[in-house]
Coordinates of C-alpha atoms and ligand atoms in Angstrom, one line a residue:
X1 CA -82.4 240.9 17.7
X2 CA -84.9 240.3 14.4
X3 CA -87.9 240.5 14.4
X4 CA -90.4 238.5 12.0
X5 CA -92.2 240.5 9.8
X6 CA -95.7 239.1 8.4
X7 CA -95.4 241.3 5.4
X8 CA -91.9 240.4 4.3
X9 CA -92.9 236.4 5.2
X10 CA -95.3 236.9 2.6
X11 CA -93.0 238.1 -0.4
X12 CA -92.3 236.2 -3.3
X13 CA -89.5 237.1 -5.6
X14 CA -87.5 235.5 -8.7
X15 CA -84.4 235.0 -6.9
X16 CA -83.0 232.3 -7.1
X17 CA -82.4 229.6 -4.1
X18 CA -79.3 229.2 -2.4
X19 CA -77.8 226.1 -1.7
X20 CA -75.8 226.0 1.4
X21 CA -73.7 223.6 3.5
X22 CA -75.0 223.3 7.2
X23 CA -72.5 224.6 9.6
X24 CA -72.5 222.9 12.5
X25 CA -70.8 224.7 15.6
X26 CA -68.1 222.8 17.6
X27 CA -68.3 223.0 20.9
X28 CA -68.1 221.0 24.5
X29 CA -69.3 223.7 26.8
X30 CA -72.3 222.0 27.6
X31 CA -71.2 218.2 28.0
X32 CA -73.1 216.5 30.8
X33 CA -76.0 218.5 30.3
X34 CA -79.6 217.6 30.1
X35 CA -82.0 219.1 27.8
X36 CA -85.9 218.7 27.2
X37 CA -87.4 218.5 23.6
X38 CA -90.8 219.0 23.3
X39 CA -91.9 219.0 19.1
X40 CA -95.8 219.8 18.4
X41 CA -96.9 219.9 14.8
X42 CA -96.4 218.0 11.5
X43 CA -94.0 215.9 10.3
X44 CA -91.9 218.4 9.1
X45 CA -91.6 219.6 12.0
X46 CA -91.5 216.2 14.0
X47 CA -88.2 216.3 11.9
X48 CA -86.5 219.4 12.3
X49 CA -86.8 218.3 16.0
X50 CA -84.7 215.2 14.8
X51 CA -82.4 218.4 13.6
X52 CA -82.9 220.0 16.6
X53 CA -81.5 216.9 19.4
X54 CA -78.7 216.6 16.7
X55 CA -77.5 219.9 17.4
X56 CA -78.1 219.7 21.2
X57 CA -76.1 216.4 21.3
X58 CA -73.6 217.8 19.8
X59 CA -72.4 220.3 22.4
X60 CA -72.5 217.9 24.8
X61 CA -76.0 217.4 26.0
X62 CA -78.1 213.9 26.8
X63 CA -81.9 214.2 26.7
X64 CA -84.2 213.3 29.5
X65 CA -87.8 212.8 29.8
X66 CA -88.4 215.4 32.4
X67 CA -88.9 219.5 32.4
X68 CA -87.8 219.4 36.2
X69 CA -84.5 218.1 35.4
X70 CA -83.1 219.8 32.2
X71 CA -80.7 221.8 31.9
X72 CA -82.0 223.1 28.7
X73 CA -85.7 222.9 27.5
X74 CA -86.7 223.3 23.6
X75 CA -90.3 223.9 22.7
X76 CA -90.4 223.1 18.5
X77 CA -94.1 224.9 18.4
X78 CA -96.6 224.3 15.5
X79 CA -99.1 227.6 14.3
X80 CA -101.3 225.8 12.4
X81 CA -104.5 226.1 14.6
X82 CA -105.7 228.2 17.8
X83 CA -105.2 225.2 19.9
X84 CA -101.4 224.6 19.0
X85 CA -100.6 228.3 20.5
X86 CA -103.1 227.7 23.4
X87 CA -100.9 224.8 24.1
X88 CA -97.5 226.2 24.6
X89 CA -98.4 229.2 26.1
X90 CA -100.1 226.7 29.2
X91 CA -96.4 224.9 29.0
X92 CA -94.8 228.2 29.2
X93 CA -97.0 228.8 32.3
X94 CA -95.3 225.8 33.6
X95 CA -91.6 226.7 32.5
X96 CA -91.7 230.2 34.2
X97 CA -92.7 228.6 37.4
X98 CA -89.6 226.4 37.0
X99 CA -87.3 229.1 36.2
X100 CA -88.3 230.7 39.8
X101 CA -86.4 228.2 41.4
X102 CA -84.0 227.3 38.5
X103 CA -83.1 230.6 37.0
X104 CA -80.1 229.1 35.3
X105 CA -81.8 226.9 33.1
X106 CA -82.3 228.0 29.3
X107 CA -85.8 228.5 27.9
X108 CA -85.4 228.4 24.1
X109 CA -88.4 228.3 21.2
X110 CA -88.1 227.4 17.8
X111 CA -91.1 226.3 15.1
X112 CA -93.9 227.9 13.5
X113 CA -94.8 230.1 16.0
X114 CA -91.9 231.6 16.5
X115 CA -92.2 233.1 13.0
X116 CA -95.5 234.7 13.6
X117 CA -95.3 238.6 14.4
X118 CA -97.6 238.2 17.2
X119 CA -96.1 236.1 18.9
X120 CA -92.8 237.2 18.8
X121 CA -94.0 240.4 20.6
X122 CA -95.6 238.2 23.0
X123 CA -93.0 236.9 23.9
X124 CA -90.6 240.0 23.7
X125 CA -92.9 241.9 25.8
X126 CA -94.2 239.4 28.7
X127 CA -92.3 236.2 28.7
X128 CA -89.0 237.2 29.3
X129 CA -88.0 234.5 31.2
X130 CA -87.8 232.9 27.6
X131 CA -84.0 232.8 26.8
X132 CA -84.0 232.1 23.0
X133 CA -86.4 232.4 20.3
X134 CA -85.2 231.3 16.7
X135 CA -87.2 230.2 14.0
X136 CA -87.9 228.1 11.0
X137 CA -84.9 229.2 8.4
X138 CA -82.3 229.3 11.7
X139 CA -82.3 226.1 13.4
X140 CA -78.6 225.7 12.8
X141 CA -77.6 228.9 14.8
X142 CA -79.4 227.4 17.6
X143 CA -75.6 226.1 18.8
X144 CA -74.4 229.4 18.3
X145 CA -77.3 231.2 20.0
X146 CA -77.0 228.4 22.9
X147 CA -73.4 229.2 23.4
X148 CA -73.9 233.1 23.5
X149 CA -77.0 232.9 26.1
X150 CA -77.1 233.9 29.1
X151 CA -79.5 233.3 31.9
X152 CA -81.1 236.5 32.3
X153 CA -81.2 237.7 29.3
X154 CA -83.6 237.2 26.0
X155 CA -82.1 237.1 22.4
X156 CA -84.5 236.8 19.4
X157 CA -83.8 235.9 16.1
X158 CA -86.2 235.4 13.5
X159 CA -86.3 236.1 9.7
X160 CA -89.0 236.3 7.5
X161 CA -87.2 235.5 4.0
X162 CA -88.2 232.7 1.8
X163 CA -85.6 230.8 2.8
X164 CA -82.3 228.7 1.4
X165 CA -81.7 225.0 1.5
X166 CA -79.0 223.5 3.6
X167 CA -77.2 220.1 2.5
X168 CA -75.8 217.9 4.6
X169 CA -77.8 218.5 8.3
X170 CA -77.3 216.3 10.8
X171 CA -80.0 214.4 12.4
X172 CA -80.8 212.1 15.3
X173 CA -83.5 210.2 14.0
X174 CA -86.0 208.5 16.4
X175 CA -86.0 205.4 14.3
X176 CA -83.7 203.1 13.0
X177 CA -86.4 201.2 11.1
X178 CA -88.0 204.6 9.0
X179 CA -86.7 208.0 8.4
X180 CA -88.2 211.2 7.1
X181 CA -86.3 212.9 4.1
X182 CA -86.9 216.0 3.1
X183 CA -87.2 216.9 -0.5
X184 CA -89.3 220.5 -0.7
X185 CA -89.5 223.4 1.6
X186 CA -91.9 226.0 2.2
X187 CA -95.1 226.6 0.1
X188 CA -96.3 228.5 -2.3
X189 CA -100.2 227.9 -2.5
X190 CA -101.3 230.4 -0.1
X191 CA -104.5 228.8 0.7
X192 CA -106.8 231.8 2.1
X193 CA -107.0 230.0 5.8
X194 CA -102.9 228.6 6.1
X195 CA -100.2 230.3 8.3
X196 CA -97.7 228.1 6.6
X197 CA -96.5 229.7 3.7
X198 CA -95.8 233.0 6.1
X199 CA -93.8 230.5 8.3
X200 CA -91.7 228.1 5.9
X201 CA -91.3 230.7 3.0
X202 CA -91.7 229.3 -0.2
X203 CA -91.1 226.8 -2.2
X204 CA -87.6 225.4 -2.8
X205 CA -86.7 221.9 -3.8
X206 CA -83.6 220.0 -2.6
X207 CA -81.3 218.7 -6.0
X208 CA -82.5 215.5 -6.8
X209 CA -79.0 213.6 -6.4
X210 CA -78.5 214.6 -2.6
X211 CA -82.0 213.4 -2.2
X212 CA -81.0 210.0 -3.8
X213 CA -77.9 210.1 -2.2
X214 CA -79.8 210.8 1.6
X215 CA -81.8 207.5 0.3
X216 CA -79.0 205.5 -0.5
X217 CA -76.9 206.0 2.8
X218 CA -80.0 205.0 4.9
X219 CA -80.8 201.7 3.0
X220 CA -76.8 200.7 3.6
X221 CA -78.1 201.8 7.5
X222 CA -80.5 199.3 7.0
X223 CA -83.7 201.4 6.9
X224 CA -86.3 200.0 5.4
X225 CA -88.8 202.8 4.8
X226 CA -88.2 206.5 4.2
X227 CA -91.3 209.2 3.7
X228 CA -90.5 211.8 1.3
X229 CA -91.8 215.3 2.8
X230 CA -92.9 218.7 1.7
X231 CA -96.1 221.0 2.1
X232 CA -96.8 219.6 -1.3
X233 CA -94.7 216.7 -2.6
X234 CA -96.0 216.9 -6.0
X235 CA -94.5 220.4 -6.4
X236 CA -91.2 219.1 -6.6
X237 CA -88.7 220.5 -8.8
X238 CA -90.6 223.0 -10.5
X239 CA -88.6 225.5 -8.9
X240 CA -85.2 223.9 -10.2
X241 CA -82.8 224.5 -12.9
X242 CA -82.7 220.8 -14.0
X243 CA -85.8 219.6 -15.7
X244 CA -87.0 217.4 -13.2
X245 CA -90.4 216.7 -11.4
X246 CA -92.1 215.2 -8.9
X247 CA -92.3 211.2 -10.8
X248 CA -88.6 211.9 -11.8
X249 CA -87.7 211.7 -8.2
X250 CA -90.0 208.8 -7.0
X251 CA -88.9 206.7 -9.7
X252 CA -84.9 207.9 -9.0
X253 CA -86.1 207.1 -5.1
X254 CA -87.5 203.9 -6.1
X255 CA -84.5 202.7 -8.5
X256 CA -82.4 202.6 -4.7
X257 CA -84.2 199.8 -4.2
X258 CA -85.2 200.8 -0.5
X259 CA -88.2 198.2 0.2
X260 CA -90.7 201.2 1.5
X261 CA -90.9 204.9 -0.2
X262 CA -94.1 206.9 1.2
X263 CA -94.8 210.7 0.5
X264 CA -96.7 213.4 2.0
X265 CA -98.6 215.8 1.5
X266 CA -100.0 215.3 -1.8
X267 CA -102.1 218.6 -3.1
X268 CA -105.1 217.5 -5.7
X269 CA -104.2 220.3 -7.8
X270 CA -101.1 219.2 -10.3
X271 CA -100.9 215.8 -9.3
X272 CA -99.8 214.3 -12.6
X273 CA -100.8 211.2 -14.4
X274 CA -97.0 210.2 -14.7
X275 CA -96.9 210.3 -10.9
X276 CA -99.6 208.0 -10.5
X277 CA -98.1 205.6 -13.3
X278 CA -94.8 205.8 -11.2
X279 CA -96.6 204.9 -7.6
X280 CA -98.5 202.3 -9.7
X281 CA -95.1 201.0 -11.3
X282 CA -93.3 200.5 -8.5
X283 CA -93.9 198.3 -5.5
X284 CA -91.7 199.6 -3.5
X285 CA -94.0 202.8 -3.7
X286 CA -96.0 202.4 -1.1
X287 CA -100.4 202.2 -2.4
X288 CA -101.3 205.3 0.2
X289 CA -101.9 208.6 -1.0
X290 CA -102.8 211.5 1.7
X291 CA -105.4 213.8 -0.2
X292 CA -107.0 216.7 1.6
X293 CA -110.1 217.4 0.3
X294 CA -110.8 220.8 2.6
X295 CA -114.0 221.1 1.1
X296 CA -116.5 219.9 -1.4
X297 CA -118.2 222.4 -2.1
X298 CA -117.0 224.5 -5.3
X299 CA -117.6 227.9 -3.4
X300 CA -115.7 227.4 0.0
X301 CA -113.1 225.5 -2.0
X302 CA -113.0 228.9 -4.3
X303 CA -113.0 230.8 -1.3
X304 CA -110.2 228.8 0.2
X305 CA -108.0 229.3 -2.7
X306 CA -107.6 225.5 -3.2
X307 CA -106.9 225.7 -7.3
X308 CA -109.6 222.7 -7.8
X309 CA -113.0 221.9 -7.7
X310 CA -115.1 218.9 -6.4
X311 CA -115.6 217.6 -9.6
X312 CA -111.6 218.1 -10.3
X313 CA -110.8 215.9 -7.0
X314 CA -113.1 213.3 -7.7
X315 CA -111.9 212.8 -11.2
X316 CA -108.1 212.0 -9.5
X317 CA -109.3 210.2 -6.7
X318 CA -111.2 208.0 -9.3
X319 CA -107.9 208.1 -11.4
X320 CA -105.7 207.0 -8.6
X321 CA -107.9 203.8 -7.2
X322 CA -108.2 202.9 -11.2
X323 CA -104.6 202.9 -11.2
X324 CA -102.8 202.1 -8.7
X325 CA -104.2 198.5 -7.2
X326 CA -105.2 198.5 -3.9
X327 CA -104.4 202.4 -3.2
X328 CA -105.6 203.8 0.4
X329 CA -106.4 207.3 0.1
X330 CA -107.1 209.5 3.3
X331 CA -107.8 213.4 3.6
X332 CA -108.1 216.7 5.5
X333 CA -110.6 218.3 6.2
X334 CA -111.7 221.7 7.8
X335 CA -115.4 222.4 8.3
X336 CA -116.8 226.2 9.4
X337 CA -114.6 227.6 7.1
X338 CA -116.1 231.6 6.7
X339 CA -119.2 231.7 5.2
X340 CA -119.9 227.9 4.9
X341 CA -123.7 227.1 4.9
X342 CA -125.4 224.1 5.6
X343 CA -125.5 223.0 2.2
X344 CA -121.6 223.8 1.6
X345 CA -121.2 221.0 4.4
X346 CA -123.7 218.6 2.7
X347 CA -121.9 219.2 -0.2
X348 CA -118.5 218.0 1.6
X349 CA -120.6 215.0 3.1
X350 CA -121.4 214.0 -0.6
X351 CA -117.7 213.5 -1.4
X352 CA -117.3 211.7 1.4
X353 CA -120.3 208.9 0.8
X354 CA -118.5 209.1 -2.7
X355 CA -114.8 208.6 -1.8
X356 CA -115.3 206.5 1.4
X357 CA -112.0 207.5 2.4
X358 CA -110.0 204.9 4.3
X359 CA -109.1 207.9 7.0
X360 CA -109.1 211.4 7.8
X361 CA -108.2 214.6 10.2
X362 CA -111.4 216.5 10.5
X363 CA -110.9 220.4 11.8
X364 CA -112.9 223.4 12.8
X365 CA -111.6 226.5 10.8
X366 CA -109.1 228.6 13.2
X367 CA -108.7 232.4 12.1
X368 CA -104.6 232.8 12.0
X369 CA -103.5 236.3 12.6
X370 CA -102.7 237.8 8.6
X371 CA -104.0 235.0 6.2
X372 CA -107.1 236.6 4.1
X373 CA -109.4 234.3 5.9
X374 CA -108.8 235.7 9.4
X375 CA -110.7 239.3 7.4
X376 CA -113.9 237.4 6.0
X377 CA -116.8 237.1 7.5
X378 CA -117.6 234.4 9.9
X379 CA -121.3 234.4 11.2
X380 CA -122.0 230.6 12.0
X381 CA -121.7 230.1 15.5
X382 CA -119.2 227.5 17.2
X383 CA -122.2 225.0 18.4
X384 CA -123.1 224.4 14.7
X385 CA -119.6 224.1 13.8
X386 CA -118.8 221.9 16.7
X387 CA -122.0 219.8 15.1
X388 CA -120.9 219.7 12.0
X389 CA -117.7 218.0 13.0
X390 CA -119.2 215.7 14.7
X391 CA -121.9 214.7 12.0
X392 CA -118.6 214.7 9.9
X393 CA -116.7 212.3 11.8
X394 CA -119.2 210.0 12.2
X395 CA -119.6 209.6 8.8
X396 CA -115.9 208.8 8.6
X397 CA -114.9 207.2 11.1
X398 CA -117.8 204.5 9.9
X399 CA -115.7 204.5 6.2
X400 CA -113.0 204.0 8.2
X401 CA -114.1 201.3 9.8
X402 CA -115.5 199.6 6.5
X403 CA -112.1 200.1 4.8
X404 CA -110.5 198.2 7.8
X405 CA -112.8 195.1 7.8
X406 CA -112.0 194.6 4.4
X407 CA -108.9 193.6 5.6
X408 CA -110.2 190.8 8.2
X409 CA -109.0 187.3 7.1
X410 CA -106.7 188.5 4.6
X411 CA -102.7 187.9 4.6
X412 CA -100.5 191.0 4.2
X413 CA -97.4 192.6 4.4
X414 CA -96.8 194.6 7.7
X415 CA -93.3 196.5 9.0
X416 CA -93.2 195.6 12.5
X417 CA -91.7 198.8 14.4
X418 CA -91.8 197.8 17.7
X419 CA -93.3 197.3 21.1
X420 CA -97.5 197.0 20.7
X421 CA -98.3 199.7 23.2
X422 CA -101.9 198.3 24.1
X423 CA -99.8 194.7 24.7
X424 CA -96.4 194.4 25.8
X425 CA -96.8 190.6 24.2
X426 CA -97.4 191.7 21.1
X427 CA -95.9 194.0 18.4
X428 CA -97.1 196.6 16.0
X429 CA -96.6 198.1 12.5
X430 CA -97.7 199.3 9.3
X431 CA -99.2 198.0 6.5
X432 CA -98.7 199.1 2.7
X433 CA -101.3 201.1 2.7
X434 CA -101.0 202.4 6.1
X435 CA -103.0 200.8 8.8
X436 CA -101.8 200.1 11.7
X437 CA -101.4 196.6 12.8
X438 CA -101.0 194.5 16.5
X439 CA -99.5 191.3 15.7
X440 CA -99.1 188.6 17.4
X441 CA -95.2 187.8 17.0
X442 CA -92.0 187.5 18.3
X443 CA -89.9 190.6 19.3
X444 CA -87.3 189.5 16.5
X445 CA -89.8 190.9 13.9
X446 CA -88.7 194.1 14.9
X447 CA -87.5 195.9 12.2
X448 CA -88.8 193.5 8.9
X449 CA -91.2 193.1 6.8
X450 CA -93.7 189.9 7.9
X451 CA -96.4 188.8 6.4
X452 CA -99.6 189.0 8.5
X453 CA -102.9 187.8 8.8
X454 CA -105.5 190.1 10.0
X455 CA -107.9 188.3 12.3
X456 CA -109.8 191.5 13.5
X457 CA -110.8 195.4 12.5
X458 CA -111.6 198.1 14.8
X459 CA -112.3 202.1 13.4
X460 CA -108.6 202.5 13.7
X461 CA -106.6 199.9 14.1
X462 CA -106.2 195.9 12.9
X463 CA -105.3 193.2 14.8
X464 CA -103.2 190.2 13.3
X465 CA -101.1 187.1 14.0
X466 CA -97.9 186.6 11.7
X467 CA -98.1 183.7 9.2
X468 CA -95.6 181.4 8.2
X469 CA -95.0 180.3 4.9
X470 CA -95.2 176.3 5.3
X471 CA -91.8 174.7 5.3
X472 CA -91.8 171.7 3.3
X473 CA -90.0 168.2 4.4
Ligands
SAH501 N1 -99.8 221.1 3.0 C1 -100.8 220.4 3.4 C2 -101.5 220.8 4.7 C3 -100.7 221.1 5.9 S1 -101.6 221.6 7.3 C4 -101.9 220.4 2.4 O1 -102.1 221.4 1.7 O2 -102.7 219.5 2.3 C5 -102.6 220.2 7.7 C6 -104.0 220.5 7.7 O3 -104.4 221.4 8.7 C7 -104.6 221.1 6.4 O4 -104.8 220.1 5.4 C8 -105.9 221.7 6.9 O5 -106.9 220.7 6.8 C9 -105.6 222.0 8.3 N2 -105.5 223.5 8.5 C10 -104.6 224.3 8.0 N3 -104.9 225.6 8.4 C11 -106.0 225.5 9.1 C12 -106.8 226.5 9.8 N4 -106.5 227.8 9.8 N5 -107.9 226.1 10.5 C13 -108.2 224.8 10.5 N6 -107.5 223.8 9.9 C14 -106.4 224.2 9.2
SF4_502 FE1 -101.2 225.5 3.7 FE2 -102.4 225.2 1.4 FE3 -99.7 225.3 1.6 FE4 -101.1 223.2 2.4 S1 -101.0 223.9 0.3 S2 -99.4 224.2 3.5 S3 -102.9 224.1 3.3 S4 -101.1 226.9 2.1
F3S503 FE1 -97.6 223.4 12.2 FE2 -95.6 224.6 10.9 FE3 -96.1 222.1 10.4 S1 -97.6 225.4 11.4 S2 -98.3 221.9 10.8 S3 -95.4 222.9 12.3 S4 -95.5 223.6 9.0

């Protein structure tokens, strides 16, 4: 049994990062078995579920879409916000029903919110029809921990250290079109409102060469897009011995010749000229940049502990549509943070009419149990906060809806992913700059990149019918 430990999650020493092979348990004992995945969160964590089914198909098991029939059920939670806890404890309500009848199935949880103190006890104390409980810096023992389980029993085990980096994880990715590469863990910004630097530890880079080699092996695959992840991308390498950094690697990434490279998530402070020359140099950089503002108002961005101010942000977002041609920028935002006045928000509103951001994710502050923010004082009541986000996303989602008309009647390049959802005649996919696209094309177009003309905008999606280039006789 450990614990996690909110204090020790929040340490940061000199040590020096440990690079580790994955071990990988090898075992049959649960062939034939069905197991239920469940991922909430970002993409990091979208991914480590990828790890997660790897691990799980690897003793044995075969996934299925159904809690009633597994055999084993994974819940990969997210702590991010209030309503990401709300929502697995409901699931959990569901699972223990299950287990009534089905005691011999295995409950196990993994993610974010495994590594929160709080919930650990929670779950210690009145869940314990939960089986396993293992967190963000353990996913690899989850075979192990699997293989020791047994159906009455609870094991958890959690650490709150800053973490090592594994090399060579297996993954079963849920595309063979795009993949998700990590190349930093943790983070080390400790904005004043974020669990996620007490649930991912801290910053540590992967070696540049196992990320170019992680490239290389999915372009042979045939991938034609991988997204480079970490808290903050642009922190890259500062943390390693060689003296490399963030536009090292995208050009390195680039040089593989892989026809799509996206990033996220970009933090305004220390985002480098160089990297912008490097997204701009490139075309197989893709021209989208994800930029959270959080705030535009110098105070609550102080407050925050964001490291910028408005003026700061504008300056690169001015800098990056100068630069790179035909860049789409989007954001975050999170409005009621502690203390935020009506004039704080106008403020925020003033970027926005500035930046006319071609998208964003719009939140109401959530207090998360031992981040300074969760101790200030908060006396704006939920109604204005509530109206606030709404004036808010009006206001963007009508930017959003300008950016995409732009588009209307012009030809561009789109990766077509797959089956349109809305239209089973139709497909969909992803433009450079990241709008999503329903085209009017065969199923063939699956898996390339076609060039597209958009005959329609809505506030968050395109429509478009491919176009091709005229043969000549
Ligand atoms: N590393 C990324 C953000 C990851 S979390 C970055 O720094 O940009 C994704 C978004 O969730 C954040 O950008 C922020 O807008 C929002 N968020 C994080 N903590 C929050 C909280 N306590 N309450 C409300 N929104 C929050
Ligand atoms: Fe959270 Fe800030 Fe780190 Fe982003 S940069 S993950 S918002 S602490
Ligand atoms: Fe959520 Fe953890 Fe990602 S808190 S947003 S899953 S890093």
């Amino acid at each position: 049994m450990n614990l996690p430990d909110l204090k020790k999650a929040k340490e940061r020493t000199k040590n020096k990062v440990e690079y580790k092979e994955n071990p990988m348990v090898e075992s049959n004992s649960f062939l034939g078995k069905k197991y239920f995945l469940r991922t909430y969160g970002c993409q990091m964590n979208e991914h480590d579920g990828e790890q997660i089914e790897a691990i799980l198909e690897h003793l044995g098991m075969s996934p299925c879409d159904e809690l009633e029939t597994a055999d084993v059920i994974v819940l990969n939670t997210c702590a991010i916000r209030e309503n990401a806890h709300d929502k697995v404890f409901g699931y959990l309500g569901r699972i223990k029903h299950l287990k009534k009848e089905r005691p011999e199935v295995l409950v196990c949880i993994g993610g974010c919110m495994s590594q929160e103190e709080s919930v650990a006890n929670e779950l210690l104390k009145r869940h314990p029809y939960v089986n396993i409980v293992f967190g963000t810096h353990n996913i690899h023992e989850l075979g192990s921990m699997l293989l020791e389980a047994k159906t009455g029993s609870q094991d958890i085990e959690v650490y709150s250290k800053e973490g090592e980096v594994y090399e060579h994880v297996p993954y079963k990715r849920a595309s063979n079109i795009t993949a998700w590469v990590n190349i930093i863990y943790g983070c080390d910004k400790f904005c004043t409102y974020c669990i996620v630097p007490y649930t991912r530890g801290k910053e540590r880079s992967r070696k540049l060469e196992e990320i170019v080699k992680e490239v290389e092996e999915l372009k042979e695959k045939g991938y034609q897009e991988v997204t480079l992840l970490g808290q903050n991308v642009n922190a890259y390498g500062h943390d390693l011995e060689e003296n490399v950094e963030f536009s090292d690697l995208l050009e390195e990434v680039a040089k593989t010749g892989i026809p799509r490279i996206r990033f996220v998530t970009s933090h305004p402070w220390n985002f480098t000229e160089k990297m912008i020359e490097k997204i701009a140099k490139y075309d197989n950089i893709m021209p989208y940049i994800h930029l959270p503002l959080q705030s535009g108002s110098d105070r609550i961005l102080k407050l925050m502990g964001r490291k910028y101010t408005k003026e700061e942000y504008l300056t690169l977002f001015k800098k990056m549509k100068e630069k790179i041609p035909n860049v789409a920028i989007t954001t975050d935002i999170i409005v009621g943070f502690p203390g935020e006045t009506e004039e704080d928000f106008l403020e925020t509103l003033e970027v926005v009419n500035e930046c006319k951001f071609d998208g964003a994710y719009t939140f109401i502050f959530s207090p998360r149990e031992g981040t300074p923010a969760a101790k200030m004082k908060d006396d704006t009541p939920l109604e204005v906060k509530e109206e606030r986000l709404q004036r808010l996303n009006e206001v963007i989602n009508e930017y959003s809806k300008k950016a995409n008309l732009k588009y209307v009647d012009k030809v561009v390049p789109v990766l077509i992913l797959g089956v349109s959802e809305k239209d089973q005649n139709k497909v969909y996919g992803y433009t450079d700059t990241m709008k999503l696209v329903n085209v009017d094309a065969s199923k063939e177009t699956i898996g390339k990149i076609i060039d597209v003309k958009i005959t329609d905008a809505k506030s968050f999606s395109l429509d478009g019918q491919e176009t091709k280039k005229e043969s000549v006789h």
